[in-house]
Each structure stands twice: as structure tokens, then as C-alpha cells.
Amino acid sequence: MEKKKVTVPLVCHGHSRPVVDLFYSPITPDGFFLISASKDSSPMLRNGETGDWIGTFEGHKGAIWSSCLDTKALRAASASADFSAKLWDALTGDELHSFEHKHIVRACAFSDDTHFLLTGGVEKILRIFDLNRLDAQPRQVDNSPGSIRTVAWLHSDQMILSSCTETNGVRLWDLRSGKIVQTLETKSPVTSSEVSQDGRYITTADGSTVKFWDANHFGLVKSYVMPCNVESASLEPKHGNKFIAGGEDMWVHVFDFHTGEELGCNKGHHGPVHCVRFSPGGGSFASGSEDGTIRIWQTSPVTHDESDLLGSEPSGKVKAVADEVARKIESGLHIGGEGKTGDTDKATDA
């Protein structure tokens, strides 16, 4: 009788509190990178393939609810319970700017052209900051029906989507008018939203349901009931033939996109799974949990594209950043050692 294969993940330690958001950069000439948001107030940057720690961005005074990288992985952004969103140099760890808000910031996202940063949070206001004029006042898009939980850019930065903490559905905003032009209806608040790499689908998780929407016509394409309440879902980016979901049962489930059949169940976390994301090449995916760890799971042997780009050893920017990190650790500058969390969370968890 053939033995059942058990997937053994790469386990990434370092955060001292729950991991609540994960974001992969696109594949760059120097590989791809993973940034994590945690309630410990310190976003962490890692090699996306190996999970190796590169650096920690230090400066926030409250829980980090969201973090992201721009398309070239040169800058990072973070949204925090300390009423700020910060812009970082992803190579040195230096804080480039702090965008002050009047309440907890829950979500942030770089525009595809990297010129703008979108934020949203408890204030119920979407803000768009011009990264070429850091001191300029942001454009504000008001009238969100609730506290903003997730944000994303759509249609070459001409539209944005947002979901709310306690209000069902996803709102699509036309930036030309600043108005809601469409609402994707769900039965529960949407805790995770993702625009697919090819721009075809919007993936949402709401309660015990994962839905896929046509990103151009906004019709519902697929809707699947999950085995438990899930907090996050992600569509495989290369072929679009499977998706992952994680939630309260502490497992990361893999499903067939076309049929909804469960293909696998990855066990290992010791707390609810708050976030799951596929790597840009689809060869692996990451999960973040209440247990404070990130786990990177292989979907198959590393894909041809990724192995060609990355080889077996980190190179290029990864090595340069690692060297820079080592120098900064030795001199006690901006990027701290693994496991170092900076100031304790002094802001209320939202």
C-alpha cells in the first residue's frame, strides 16, 4: 500500500505575536520576497523562496495589520494600530515617511505603477498618498459604509476595491468620480480580498465561503462552502486551477478551482490561520497564524521559472540585503535581529 505523502513546511519563526497579513512581491530580477504583518509591531522581510529572514522594519508603536511591497520590491509599506502608515526602504530598512491618520489603519496597498499608496481603516476613509510628493495632502475617498478591512487596486489603478470589518460585501470605487460603482454581495463581512495575478478574478473569503468574481464584469464565477470559517483565501497564480484557504480549524486547505474538491489539507499550525498567499510563481504558498509563525508549503517541486531565476543559493539583491542587514545588526542601526520586536504593542487591537 502506497504511503500517503505528508507535506513538511518551512517554519519561519521571529514574530512574538500573531501573524495577520502576508504579501509576496512579484518575481524581480533578484527573486521574490515575502513581507509579514504581526501584532508585535514589527513587519519582517524574507526571501520568498527559502523563508530566510532578511530584516525587520522597526518604528511602529502598535500592532501591524497590513504590509506590502511595491512591484520591484524596493519599498515596503505598513498599516498600524498606532494611527499611522509607514513607507520603508526595503533595502536598508530606513523609514522614508510616516503618514499620520486619526485612527487605526487596517490596510495598505501600492498602486501598480508604484506612484501611490492606498490606505484604509477605522476612520472609514480611503486615502491615496502621492509617493512623489510625500508631504502633500492625500486624496480622500469618503463614504465607506464601515470600518475598512481590506483594500486593493484594480484596472490599471483606475479603480479600487475595499471591504469592511462589520459590513457585508466588497465595494468597487471608480477613482474618476470617487463613487461606488458596484458592490459584490456576500452574506458575511469579507476578511480577505485578492486580485489575481492576471487580473481576471477577485478572490474573497467571507465566513465559511470562498468566492471568485469576474474582475472585469464583476459577476460571480464560483462560490464554495468551506469546511470551517475561513479568514483568508488565495488563487494559484500561474494556472489558476487550485486555491487555498485557511481559518479557525488551524489547517491550510487546498481545493480544485473548477470543482471545489479538496485536494489536500496541510496541518502544522497551533492556532487559527489568519492569512494565506500563493508565491508569484505558484510553486509554494505561505500561511500566517495566531501561533506567531509563518509556514511555507511546497505545492510541487520548485517551478522551472522560479528555479531559473533563483537557483539554489540567494543571490543579487538577497545577498546584498543580507550583507547590509549584518552590517546594521553589528552597528545597532535600523534593522533588528530575528525575534526582536521593538516596543510592545501599546495600541488597542482592532
XYZ file of C-alpha atoms in Angstrom, residues 110-228:
119
model
C 0.884 50.173 -3.559
C -0.523 51.116 -6.961
C 0.796 49.030 -9.849
C 2.781 51.986 -11.169
C 4.262 52.393 -7.622
C 3.460 56.132 -7.536
C 0.676 55.926 -4.938
C -0.091 54.275 -1.612
C -3.683 53.446 -0.697
C -4.743 53.147 2.953
C -7.955 52.437 4.823
C -9.043 51.759 8.374
C -11.360 52.560 11.254
C -11.952 56.136 10.034
C -13.996 54.764 7.088
C -11.889 56.867 4.706
C -9.785 55.673 1.762
C -6.653 57.785 1.404
C -4.381 57.922 -1.647
C -0.900 59.283 -0.943
C 1.344 60.569 -3.755
C 4.734 58.924 -3.169
C 6.431 61.508 -5.380
C 5.226 64.267 -3.033
C 5.398 62.755 0.426
C 4.351 65.914 2.256
C 1.340 66.610 0.045
C -2.166 66.091 1.434
C -3.663 62.775 0.290
C -6.692 62.421 -1.901
C -9.589 61.208 0.251
C -12.438 58.971 -0.864
C -15.126 59.100 1.840
C -18.463 57.441 2.498
C -17.286 53.902 3.142
C -20.230 52.152 4.837
C -17.996 50.786 7.596
C -14.530 50.418 9.072
C -12.251 49.353 6.200
C -10.675 45.874 6.451
C -9.047 45.233 3.036
C -8.070 47.348 0.002
C -6.717 46.584 -3.476
C -6.126 48.359 -6.792
C -7.885 47.258 -9.971
C -7.922 48.067 -13.702
C -4.516 49.732 -14.027
C -5.058 51.788 -10.883
C -8.313 53.298 -12.191
C -10.451 51.503 -9.604
C -10.032 50.347 -6.047
C -11.898 47.747 -4.034
C -12.490 47.690 -0.312
C -14.227 45.527 2.252
C -15.403 46.402 5.740
C -14.934 44.834 9.160
C -18.614 44.572 10.081
C -20.414 45.247 6.770
C -21.027 42.544 4.154
C -19.798 42.766 0.574
C -16.986 44.379 -1.416
C -17.234 47.938 -2.783
C -15.706 48.910 -6.127
C -14.797 52.588 -6.405
C -14.215 54.490 -9.644
C -11.404 56.943 -8.934
C -12.562 59.366 -11.624
C -15.796 60.045 -9.754
C -14.804 58.867 -6.279
C -18.081 56.926 -6.143
C -19.030 53.296 -5.537
C -19.950 51.821 -8.922
C -20.534 48.216 -7.908
C -20.992 46.103 -4.783
C -20.118 42.404 -4.722
C -22.726 40.937 -2.402
C -21.720 38.459 0.327
C -23.578 37.044 3.332
C -20.799 37.858 5.794
C -18.082 40.533 6.091
C -15.168 39.924 3.702
C -11.950 39.264 5.633
C -9.694 38.666 2.610
C -9.706 40.049 -0.927
C -7.176 39.403 -3.682
C -6.946 40.380 -7.348
C -5.423 37.537 -9.369
C -2.023 37.997 -10.983
C -3.528 38.002 -14.487
C -6.267 40.450 -13.469
C -9.099 38.035 -14.296
C -10.505 37.220 -10.859
C -11.210 38.744 -7.477
C -10.973 36.161 -4.686
C -12.884 36.827 -1.472
C -13.309 34.977 1.827
C -16.402 35.690 3.891
C -17.276 33.468 6.819
C -17.490 29.884 5.586
C -17.494 30.799 1.878
C -14.798 31.477 -0.732
C -15.993 33.271 -3.846
C -14.419 34.119 -7.215
C -15.658 37.127 -9.163
C -15.034 38.261 -12.725
C -12.724 41.261 -12.269
C -13.940 42.902 -15.483
C -17.717 42.363 -15.419
C -17.991 41.711 -11.646
C -20.254 38.682 -11.943
C -19.934 35.744 -9.540
C -17.930 32.946 -11.197
C -17.578 30.365 -8.390
C -18.745 30.047 -4.796
C -17.664 27.244 -2.483
C -18.685 26.415 1.075
C -15.637 25.693 3.218
C -15.250 23.020 5.933
C -14.955 25.768 8.574
